XYZ file of N, CA and C in Angstrom:
702
model
N 140.134 110.396 97.172
C 139.471 110.893 98.089
C 138.308 111.735 97.797
N 138.716 112.687 96.787
C 137.661 113.710 96.759
C 137.028 113.157 95.296
N 136.921 112.287 94.397
C 136.194 111.717 93.882
C 135.040 110.899 94.591
N 135.425 110.452 95.491
C 134.134 110.288 96.752
C 133.248 111.344 96.514
N 133.685 112.551 97.011
C 132.490 113.641 96.997
C 132.250 113.947 95.917
N 132.435 113.958 94.367
C 132.039 114.345 93.424
C 131.254 113.534 93.223
N 130.873 112.211 93.139
C 130.187 111.498 93.008
C 128.561 111.695 93.735
N 129.445 111.668 94.761
C 128.066 112.368 96.268
C 127.676 113.605 95.506
N 128.116 114.411 95.431
C 127.761 115.718 94.567
C 126.831 115.322 93.800
N 126.998 114.650 92.308
C 126.558 114.572 91.438
C 125.316 113.982 91.791
N 125.465 113.194 92.477
C 124.118 112.116 92.718
C 122.696 113.725 93.749
N 123.125 114.578 94.570
C 122.348 115.297 95.058
C 120.843 116.149 93.991
N 121.459 116.440 92.909
C 120.363 117.230 92.201
C 119.287 115.545 91.640
N 119.670 114.786 91.026
C 119.471 113.557 91.156
C 117.986 113.230 91.913
N 118.243 112.953 93.228
C 117.372 112.658 93.995
C 116.466 113.750 94.500
N 116.561 115.247 93.564
C 115.790 116.322 93.966
C 115.340 116.083 92.878
N 114.863 115.146 92.147
C 114.268 115.129 90.509
C 113.684 113.794 90.528
N 114.535 112.546 91.764
C 112.960 111.583 91.755
C 112.015 112.278 92.627
N 112.642 112.970 93.768
C 111.426 113.390 94.713
C 110.294 113.780 94.002
N 111.166 115.196 93.362
C 109.830 115.589 91.946
C 108.577 115.020 91.806
N 108.983 113.387 91.138
C 108.050 113.249 90.290
C 107.085 112.047 91.423
N 108.027 111.897 92.386
C 106.713 110.789 93.655
C 105.380 111.397 93.346
N 104.274 109.638 93.841
C 103.284 110.577 93.503
C 102.480 110.683 95.026
N 101.515 111.551 95.071
C 100.919 112.078 96.489
C 101.234 110.850 97.372
N 101.330 110.862 98.999
C 101.019 109.984 99.551
C 99.374 109.271 99.661
N 99.706 107.760 100.468
C 97.707 107.623 100.012
C 97.149 108.001 101.460
N 96.227 107.616 101.667
C 95.422 107.721 102.731
C 96.317 106.886 103.602
N 96.506 107.025 105.096
C 97.240 106.479 105.946
C 96.097 105.143 106.401
N 96.606 103.849 106.436
C 95.849 102.735 106.679
C 95.507 102.533 108.183
N 96.669 103.103 108.823
C 96.294 102.746 110.322
C 96.314 104.237 111.274
N 95.778 103.670 111.679
C 94.988 105.049 113.022
C 95.805 104.719 113.785
N 96.837 106.297 114.203
C 97.448 106.018 115.454
C 96.983 105.866 116.740
N 95.479 106.296 117.141
C 95.250 105.949 118.174
C 95.799 105.120 118.897
N 95.139 104.098 117.958
C 95.564 101.782 118.165
C 96.980 101.342 118.505
N 97.393 102.414 118.611
C 98.743 102.404 119.102
C 99.282 103.034 120.306
N 98.162 103.557 120.699
C 98.864 105.282 122.495
C 98.993 103.889 123.010
N 98.850 102.797 123.608
C 98.095 101.967 124.600
C 99.511 101.670 124.983
N 100.573 101.130 123.913
C 101.834 101.418 124.676
C 102.346 101.890 124.795
N 102.394 103.292 124.609
C 103.026 104.111 124.798
C 102.387 104.647 126.362
N 101.492 104.513 126.572
C 100.464 104.868 128.264
C 101.241 103.544 128.874
N 101.656 102.396 128.343
C 102.068 101.616 129.122
C 103.185 101.644 129.954
N 104.194 102.114 128.734
C 105.890 102.521 129.053
C 105.820 103.508 130.215
N 104.866 105.020 130.014
C 104.864 105.686 131.165
C 104.726 105.137 132.403
N 103.475 104.884 132.565
C 103.484 104.035 133.877
C 104.499 103.181 134.152
N 104.765 102.394 133.744
C 106.231 101.706 134.187
C 107.183 102.185 134.930
N 107.630 103.750 134.065
C 108.653 104.088 134.137
C 108.629 105.173 135.811
N 109.946 105.418 136.073
C 110.403 106.753 137.181
C 110.882 107.240 136.101
N 110.529 108.162 135.943
C 111.047 109.375 134.532
C 111.871 110.244 135.723
N 113.474 110.165 135.627
C 114.305 110.667 136.155
C 114.548 112.042 135.723
N 114.790 112.190 134.163
C 115.428 112.777 133.598
C 113.973 113.271 132.383
N 113.728 114.620 131.952
C 113.231 114.899 131.264
C 114.014 115.995 130.054
N 113.572 115.767 129.429
C 114.154 116.473 128.243
C 113.166 117.440 127.134
N 113.332 117.194 125.528
C 111.783 118.324 125.080
C 111.079 117.556 125.402
N 110.856 116.247 125.157
C 109.303 115.504 125.149
C 109.789 114.664 126.239
N 109.058 114.988 127.391
C 108.822 114.582 128.616
C 107.458 113.091 128.241
N 107.374 112.388 129.746
C 106.683 110.777 129.242
C 105.304 111.788 129.241
N 104.666 113.254 129.547
C 103.304 113.204 129.775
C 103.236 113.708 127.905
N 104.410 114.112 127.358
C 103.728 114.792 125.968
C 104.043 113.623 125.021
N 105.029 112.306 125.297
C 105.067 111.168 124.647
C 104.289 110.422 123.431
N 103.394 110.528 123.923
C 102.489 110.169 121.974
C 102.242 111.379 121.752
N 101.914 112.405 122.308
C 101.711 113.692 121.798
C 102.751 114.261 120.276
N 103.766 113.859 120.816
C 104.991 113.761 120.330
C 105.430 112.605 118.583
N 105.120 112.193 119.386
C 104.926 110.071 118.503
C 103.957 109.383 117.343
N 102.931 110.098 118.263
C 101.721 110.014 117.102
C 101.815 110.938 116.175
N 102.674 111.924 115.762
C 102.508 112.564 114.959
C 103.822 112.323 114.008
N 104.879 111.747 114.536
C 105.724 112.051 113.861
C 106.672 110.660 113.186
N 106.553 109.530 114.099
C 106.718 107.923 113.748
C 106.107 107.080 112.769
N 106.002 106.333 111.895
C 106.381 105.564 111.501
C 104.657 104.237 111.980
N 103.990 104.018 111.881
C 102.855 103.243 112.979
C 103.232 101.808 111.974
N 103.862 101.015 112.729
C 103.580 99.511 112.668
C 102.557 98.438 113.454
N 102.057 98.027 112.164
C 101.029 96.851 112.635
C 101.423 95.223 112.351
N 101.702 94.279 112.915
C 102.227 93.057 112.724
C 101.457 91.559 113.352
N 102.204 90.492 112.648
C 101.373 89.590 113.745
C 102.183 89.298 114.790
N 103.222 89.681 114.973
C 104.292 88.851 116.315
C 103.943 90.347 117.254
N 103.312 89.884 118.672
C 103.205 91.164 119.601
C 104.773 91.592 120.308
N 105.079 91.065 120.247
C 106.786 90.936 120.941
C 106.998 92.008 120.344
N 107.595 91.385 118.848
C 107.895 92.894 117.938
C 107.668 94.024 117.964
N 106.107 93.728 117.580
C 105.494 95.840 117.521
C 105.312 96.237 118.788
N 105.582 95.497 120.190
C 105.846 96.262 122.147
C 107.620 96.689 121.657
N 108.267 95.685 120.843
C 109.137 96.733 121.164
C 110.261 97.457 120.153
N 108.913 97.379 119.308
C 109.204 98.797 117.890
C 108.838 100.086 118.512
N 107.444 99.720 119.227
C 107.274 101.160 120.095
C 108.205 101.726 121.064
N 108.757 100.261 121.901
C 109.443 101.168 122.870
C 110.843 101.662 122.548
N 111.136 101.087 121.542
C 112.187 101.954 120.902
C 112.444 103.423 120.203
N 110.609 103.601 120.284
C 110.649 105.139 119.623
C 110.077 105.941 120.698
N 109.810 105.184 121.743
C 109.079 105.984 123.435
C 110.798 106.197 124.142
N 111.566 105.098 123.434
C 112.850 105.725 124.227
C 113.859 106.984 123.508
N 114.189 106.464 122.214
C 114.657 107.693 121.318
C 114.311 109.000 121.512
N 112.631 109.205 121.565
C 111.853 110.504 121.905
C 112.772 110.769 123.051
N 112.991 110.243 124.400
C 113.476 110.918 125.764
C 115.285 111.627 125.423
N 115.508 111.001 124.510
C 116.298 111.869 124.377
C 117.477 112.985 123.320
N 115.608 113.621 122.767
C 115.949 113.959 121.658
C 115.317 115.529 123.163
N 116.727 116.614 122.933
C 116.921 117.787 123.588
C 116.565 118.968 122.679
N 116.476 120.349 123.382
C 116.175 121.488 123.256
C 117.265 122.581 123.648
N 118.047 123.112 122.789
C 119.323 124.199 122.942
C 119.163 124.883 122.520
N 119.864 125.931 123.412
C 120.252 127.381 122.578
C 121.343 127.379 120.652
N 120.959 126.250 120.419
C 121.541 125.754 119.205
C 120.666 124.668 118.491
N 119.819 124.901 119.186
C 118.263 123.704 118.087
C 118.451 122.540 118.624
N 117.937 121.320 118.547
C 117.593 119.916 118.938
C 119.051 119.214 118.659
N 118.811 118.645 119.631
C 120.117 117.841 119.761
C 119.725 116.078 119.724
N 120.520 115.434 119.888
C 120.310 113.875 120.935
C 120.986 113.546 120.868
N 121.021 113.208 122.703
C 122.075 112.078 123.534
C 122.267 111.150 123.840
N 123.506 110.495 124.185
C 123.704 109.134 124.234
C 123.112 108.465 125.315
N 123.411 109.208 126.885
C 123.223 109.294 128.045
C 121.910 110.309 128.377
N 120.983 109.966 129.138
C 119.699 110.909 129.940
C 120.852 111.652 130.985
N 121.185 110.873 131.909
C 122.086 112.463 132.747
C 123.401 112.560 132.432
N 124.010 113.293 133.201
C 125.120 114.223 132.365
C 125.832 113.440 132.807
N 127.450 112.924 131.673
C 128.522 111.979 131.634
C 129.285 112.711 131.388
N 130.639 112.737 131.769
C 131.840 113.709 132.420
C 133.193 113.706 130.869
N 132.138 112.460 129.521
C 133.531 112.023 128.428
C 132.397 112.473 127.484
N 131.190 113.395 127.792
C 130.718 113.985 126.724
C 131.357 115.351 125.849
N 130.541 115.974 125.294
C 130.625 116.851 124.844
C 129.476 118.284 125.246
N 129.081 119.069 123.955
C 128.854 120.307 124.449
C 126.714 119.845 124.748
N 126.158 119.963 124.995
C 125.184 119.948 125.847
C 124.956 117.767 125.617
N 125.958 117.494 126.235
C 125.610 115.973 126.365
C 125.720 115.214 126.103
N 126.292 115.551 124.751
C 126.085 114.974 123.171
C 127.676 113.721 122.870
N 127.563 113.298 122.264
C 129.003 111.833 122.397
C 128.063 111.858 120.685
N 128.981 112.012 119.891
C 129.914 111.744 118.231
C 129.666 110.118 117.814
N 129.903 109.569 118.953
C 129.608 107.708 119.128
C 128.589 107.617 118.708
N 127.276 108.122 119.194
C 126.533 107.393 118.892
C 125.299 108.038 117.557
N 126.025 109.300 116.967
C 125.559 110.165 115.815
C 124.626 109.152 114.712
N 125.482 108.431 114.320
C 124.953 107.911 112.921
C 124.095 106.727 113.628
N 123.693 105.917 114.559
C 122.929 105.323 114.993
C 121.172 106.366 115.518
N 121.494 107.484 115.682
C 120.565 108.553 116.162
C 120.184 108.859 114.477
N 120.744 109.352 113.831
C 120.785 109.547 112.392
C 119.761 109.052 111.347
N 120.532 107.587 111.472
C 119.636 106.111 110.579
C 118.404 105.988 111.136
N 118.254 106.040 112.795
C 117.096 105.359 112.713
C 115.995 106.575 113.150
N 116.435 107.941 113.104
C 115.148 108.892 113.667
C 115.145 109.510 112.022
N 116.020 108.837 111.071
C 115.552 109.859 110.198
C 113.931 109.126 109.426
N 113.459 108.293 109.898
C 111.853 108.278 109.814
C 111.242 109.420 110.067
N 111.305 110.142 110.999
C 110.213 111.274 112.041
C 109.669 112.455 110.650
N 108.446 112.401 111.191
C 108.043 112.978 110.159
C 108.788 114.764 110.092
N 108.485 114.723 111.155
C 109.100 116.771 111.287
C 110.668 116.291 110.878
N 110.709 117.299 109.727
C 112.615 117.391 109.413
C 113.278 118.108 110.454
N 112.673 118.924 111.430
C 113.469 119.791 111.781
C 114.367 119.680 113.299
N 114.345 118.249 113.698
C 114.814 117.408 114.912
C 116.358 117.289 114.284
N 116.130 116.337 113.074
C 117.201 115.864 112.698
C 119.024 116.578 111.851
N 117.264 117.929 111.162
C 118.057 118.979 110.243
C 118.772 119.638 111.478
N 118.362 120.236 112.627
C 119.055 120.793 113.634
C 120.599 119.874 113.908
N 119.808 118.693 114.650
C 120.911 117.591 115.192
C 122.484 117.560 113.597
N 121.673 117.109 112.805
C 122.933 117.179 111.933
C 123.469 118.957 111.652
N 123.153 119.664 111.452
C 123.716 121.432 111.644
C 125.047 121.514 112.736
N 124.225 120.716 114.088
C 125.349 120.889 115.111
C 125.821 120.200 115.244
N 126.154 119.186 114.618
C 127.976 118.916 114.131
C 128.843 119.662 113.600
N 128.520 120.117 112.802
C 129.405 121.618 112.108
C 128.943 122.408 112.764
N 128.156 123.106 112.806
C 128.518 124.401 113.469
C 127.410 124.974 114.715
N 127.221 124.432 115.297
C 126.860 124.399 116.775
C 127.537 123.939 118.059
N 128.803 123.687 117.280
C 129.696 123.362 118.641
C 129.906 121.492 118.717
N 129.363 121.205 118.177
C 129.678 119.450 118.209
C 131.236 119.237 117.678
N 131.372 118.059 118.221
C 132.710 117.614 117.758
C 132.601 116.470 116.989
N 132.396 116.095 115.662
C 132.433 115.092 114.858
C 133.546 113.920 114.730
N 134.660 114.250 115.426
C 135.885 113.041 115.682
C 136.799 113.304 117.067
N 135.437 113.246 117.978
C 135.772 112.886 119.055
C 135.805 111.197 119.011
N 134.629 111.284 118.257
C 135.124 109.235 118.433
C 134.000 109.404 116.750
N 134.449 107.917 116.794
C 133.782 107.513 114.954
C 132.534 107.628 115.094
N 132.471 108.705 113.957
C 130.889 108.964 113.505
C 130.997 108.993 111.915
N 129.823 108.364 111.257
C 129.923 107.729 110.034
C 128.937 109.183 109.202
N 129.248 110.097 109.093
C 128.751 111.381 108.860
C 128.065 111.632 107.812
N 129.205 111.023 106.676
C 128.344 111.572 105.756
C 127.302 110.062 104.879
N 127.443 109.183 105.494
C 126.807 107.939 105.204
C 125.438 108.094 105.906
N 125.217 108.576 107.468
C 124.139 108.995 108.262
C 123.330 109.937 107.250
N 123.791 110.943 107.065
C 123.068 112.408 106.632
C 122.145 111.965 105.215
N 123.435 111.409 104.279
C 122.920 110.734 103.051
C 121.552 109.619 103.273
N 121.753 108.852 104.399
C 121.344 107.636 104.256
C 119.201 108.520 104.588
N 119.255 109.371 105.607
C 118.014 110.109 106.017
C 117.686 110.785 104.910
N 118.677 111.446 103.922
C 118.402 112.210 102.713
C 117.050 111.120 101.511
N 117.880 110.066 101.333
C 117.343 108.592 100.745
C 115.650 108.668 100.956
N 115.320 108.349 102.800
C 114.766 108.316 103.010
C 113.009 109.810 102.611
N 113.363 111.180 103.097
C 112.889 112.012 103.083
C 112.671 112.769 101.698
N 113.375 112.394 100.700
C 113.486 112.540 99.111
C 113.626 114.250 99.002
N 114.872 114.768 100.250
C 114.976 116.254 100.244
C 116.380 116.295 100.084
N 116.868 116.316 99.168
C 118.680 116.883 99.579
C 119.280 117.782 99.442
N 118.529 119.023 100.023
C 118.906 120.431 99.967
C 120.182 120.377 101.800
N 119.740 119.556 102.997
C 120.510 119.377 103.965
C 122.438 119.086 103.358
N 122.131 118.038 102.679
C 123.449 116.872 102.115
C 124.077 118.143 101.267
N 123.733 118.980 100.513
C 124.233 119.365 99.615
C 124.752 120.984 100.867
N 123.638 121.220 101.633
C 124.431 122.083 102.410
C 125.938 121.876 102.729
N 125.404 120.753 103.723
C 126.388 120.649 104.654
C 128.409 119.869 103.606
N 127.922 119.778 102.291
C 128.849 119.041 101.800
C 129.941 119.656 102.136
N 130.620 120.617 102.020
C 131.891 121.446 102.189
C 132.166 120.880 103.188
N 131.390 120.706 104.344
C 131.701 120.558 105.882
C 132.425 119.261 106.063
N 131.497 117.920 104.919
C 131.663 116.873 105.418
C 132.636 116.620 104.587
N 133.496 117.059 103.532
C 134.713 117.223 103.277
C 135.522 117.480 104.201
N 135.400 119.121 104.436
C 136.664 118.943 105.730
C 136.533 118.239 106.910
N 135.081 117.828 106.902
C 135.576 116.557 108.370
C 136.168 115.097 107.610
N 135.883 114.735 106.739
C 136.674 113.629 106.118
C 138.427 113.815 105.789
N 138.783 114.928 105.573
C 140.443 115.592 105.170
C 140.808 115.248 106.731
N 140.576 116.084 107.821
C 140.377 116.008 109.061
C 140.771 114.529 109.477
N 139.689 113.566 109.657
C 140.218 112.187 109.393
C 141.387 111.840 109.545
N 141.296 112.243 107.626
C 143.177 111.758 107.366
C 144.219 112.580 108.081
N 143.865 113.333 107.718
C 145.344 113.994 108.412
C 145.883 113.451 109.826
N 144.710 113.102 111.000
C 144.105 112.904 112.068
C 144.736 111.474 112.719
N 144.452 110.512 111.615
C 143.799 109.202 111.650
C 144.482 108.226 110.770
N 145.119 108.955 109.783
C 145.485 108.223 108.501
C 146.816 107.650 108.838
N 147.249 106.632 108.919
C 148.887 106.446 108.716
C 149.442 106.109 107.512
N 150.880 106.343 107.217
C 151.436 106.004 105.334
C 151.362 105.014 105.343
N 151.189 104.031 106.047
C 150.578 102.283 105.101
C 149.046 102.489 104.210
N 147.730 103.893 104.829
C 147.029 104.256 103.681
C 145.531 103.879 104.826
N 145.880 102.549 106.167
C 145.353 102.442 107.076
C 144.633 103.644 108.177
N 143.430 103.789 108.665
C 143.347 104.550 109.199
C 142.910 103.841 111.250
N 143.810 104.496 112.176
C 143.915 103.611 113.445
C 142.822 104.820 114.179
N 142.451 104.100 115.197
C 141.395 104.336 116.135
C 141.684 103.864 117.572
N 141.481 104.558 118.487
C 141.593 104.035 119.939
C 140.434 102.936 120.340
N 140.746 102.003 121.042
C 138.968 100.996 121.017
C 137.729 102.241 121.266
N 138.275 102.022 122.628
C 137.125 102.974 123.396
C 136.223 104.095 122.494
N 137.483 104.964 121.453
C 137.165 106.154 120.962
C 135.878 105.661 119.405
N 136.372 103.998 119.416
C 135.570 103.288 118.140
C 133.954 103.089 119.167
N 133.824 103.464 119.855
C 132.848 102.775 120.542
C 132.832 101.305 121.220
N 133.661 100.781 121.497
C 133.720 99.431 121.964
C 134.615 99.436 123.385
N 135.025 100.261 124.246
C 135.530 100.488 125.051
C 136.716 100.135 124.717
N 137.107 98.832 125.842
C 138.438 98.470 126.004
C 138.388 96.872 125.035
N 138.361 96.631 124.480
C 137.851 95.578 123.609
C 139.194 94.620 123.583
N 139.068 93.454 122.717
C 139.842 92.427 122.852
C 140.841 92.777 121.512
N 140.094 93.370 120.736
C 141.416 93.863 119.461
C 141.660 94.658 119.517
N 141.610 95.810 120.670
C 142.423 96.839 121.271
C 142.521 97.980 120.016
N 143.368 98.585 120.363
C 143.310 100.165 119.418
C 144.555 99.307 118.243
N 144.307 100.581 117.360
C 145.206 100.142 115.943
C 144.199 100.436 115.134
N 144.872 99.712 113.927
C 143.875 99.619 112.738
C 142.769 98.850 112.100
N 141.758 99.518 113.300
C 140.745 98.785 113.815
C 139.883 98.389 111.609
N 138.941 97.392 111.558
C 137.849 97.078 110.478
C 137.135 97.801 110.814
N 136.729 98.249 111.844
C 135.566 99.411 111.914
C 135.993 100.565 111.360
N 137.012 101.350 112.215
C 137.168 102.230 111.879
C 137.503 103.121 109.954
N 138.062 101.558 109.937
C 138.232 102.421 108.100
C 137.426 101.689 107.412
N 136.194 101.069 108.026
C 134.990 100.772 106.965
C 134.499 101.958 107.070
N 134.065 102.767 108.020
C 133.194 103.983 108.687
C 133.541 105.213 108.435
N 135.431 105.241 107.881
C 135.764 106.325 107.306
C 135.782 106.127 105.591
N 136.115 104.831 105.095
C 135.938 105.166 103.967
C 134.639 105.064 102.856
N 133.627 103.872 103.539
C 132.683 103.967 103.208
C 131.393 104.809 104.020
N 131.562 105.100 105.178
C 130.319 105.757 105.477
C 131.291 107.393 105.995
N 131.821 107.650 106.219
C 132.539 109.264 106.267
C 133.375 109.977 104.895
N 133.322 109.015 104.134
C 133.773 109.340 102.654
C 132.588 110.063 101.470
N 131.793 109.321 101.972
C 130.389 109.060 101.132
C 130.323 107.012 100.099
N 129.584 107.688 99.308
C 129.058 106.419 98.954
C 130.513 106.525 97.048
N 130.454 105.428 97.046
C 131.649 105.990 95.718
C 130.552 104.810 94.463
């Protein structure tokens, strides 16, 4: 197991060197205001029951500054793309421990601090890694290890998600900062969820699949998530 993290640590300086050699970004080819009508349309159709860091009235101000713009020939695909970002933005929540993301907009009894659920965190980090302002997911990543988050309450491929974001931003400082926490997290998974046969086990509900036909036990999902997504890349 430790070999995974040794290699993970060796790659971090290389990523910083690569980022330093990247050329300056070219001027934008797309105008953000060309896509505002999607967000305005979603707002008009929405009965906004829950408001967090960026309510509908601020949706375009946030998205126009933070998301990659997409222009493609498929009108349905393009609309869905902006709808996903419009929806993602709803789940950003500002807390005394910084920004976090929720899985559910209303408070649910099975969530942890600030209504967070680690089951969705891997998806949050992978989808949100394209946000321009790094503070939202920097805060969220730190929250799981230093803000009262519970990274093992549900299956969560923490190392892979944090690393995948660094590959997009070109900034390895956060993975380096959290590397000791990721090692401790993986060792705790081994202690709590690894059987003598070498396989990891999980309750299907805690694997994000409710009461599934596969049932609880040595599930393929938890094993691939821990060995690949939790331990880092080989």
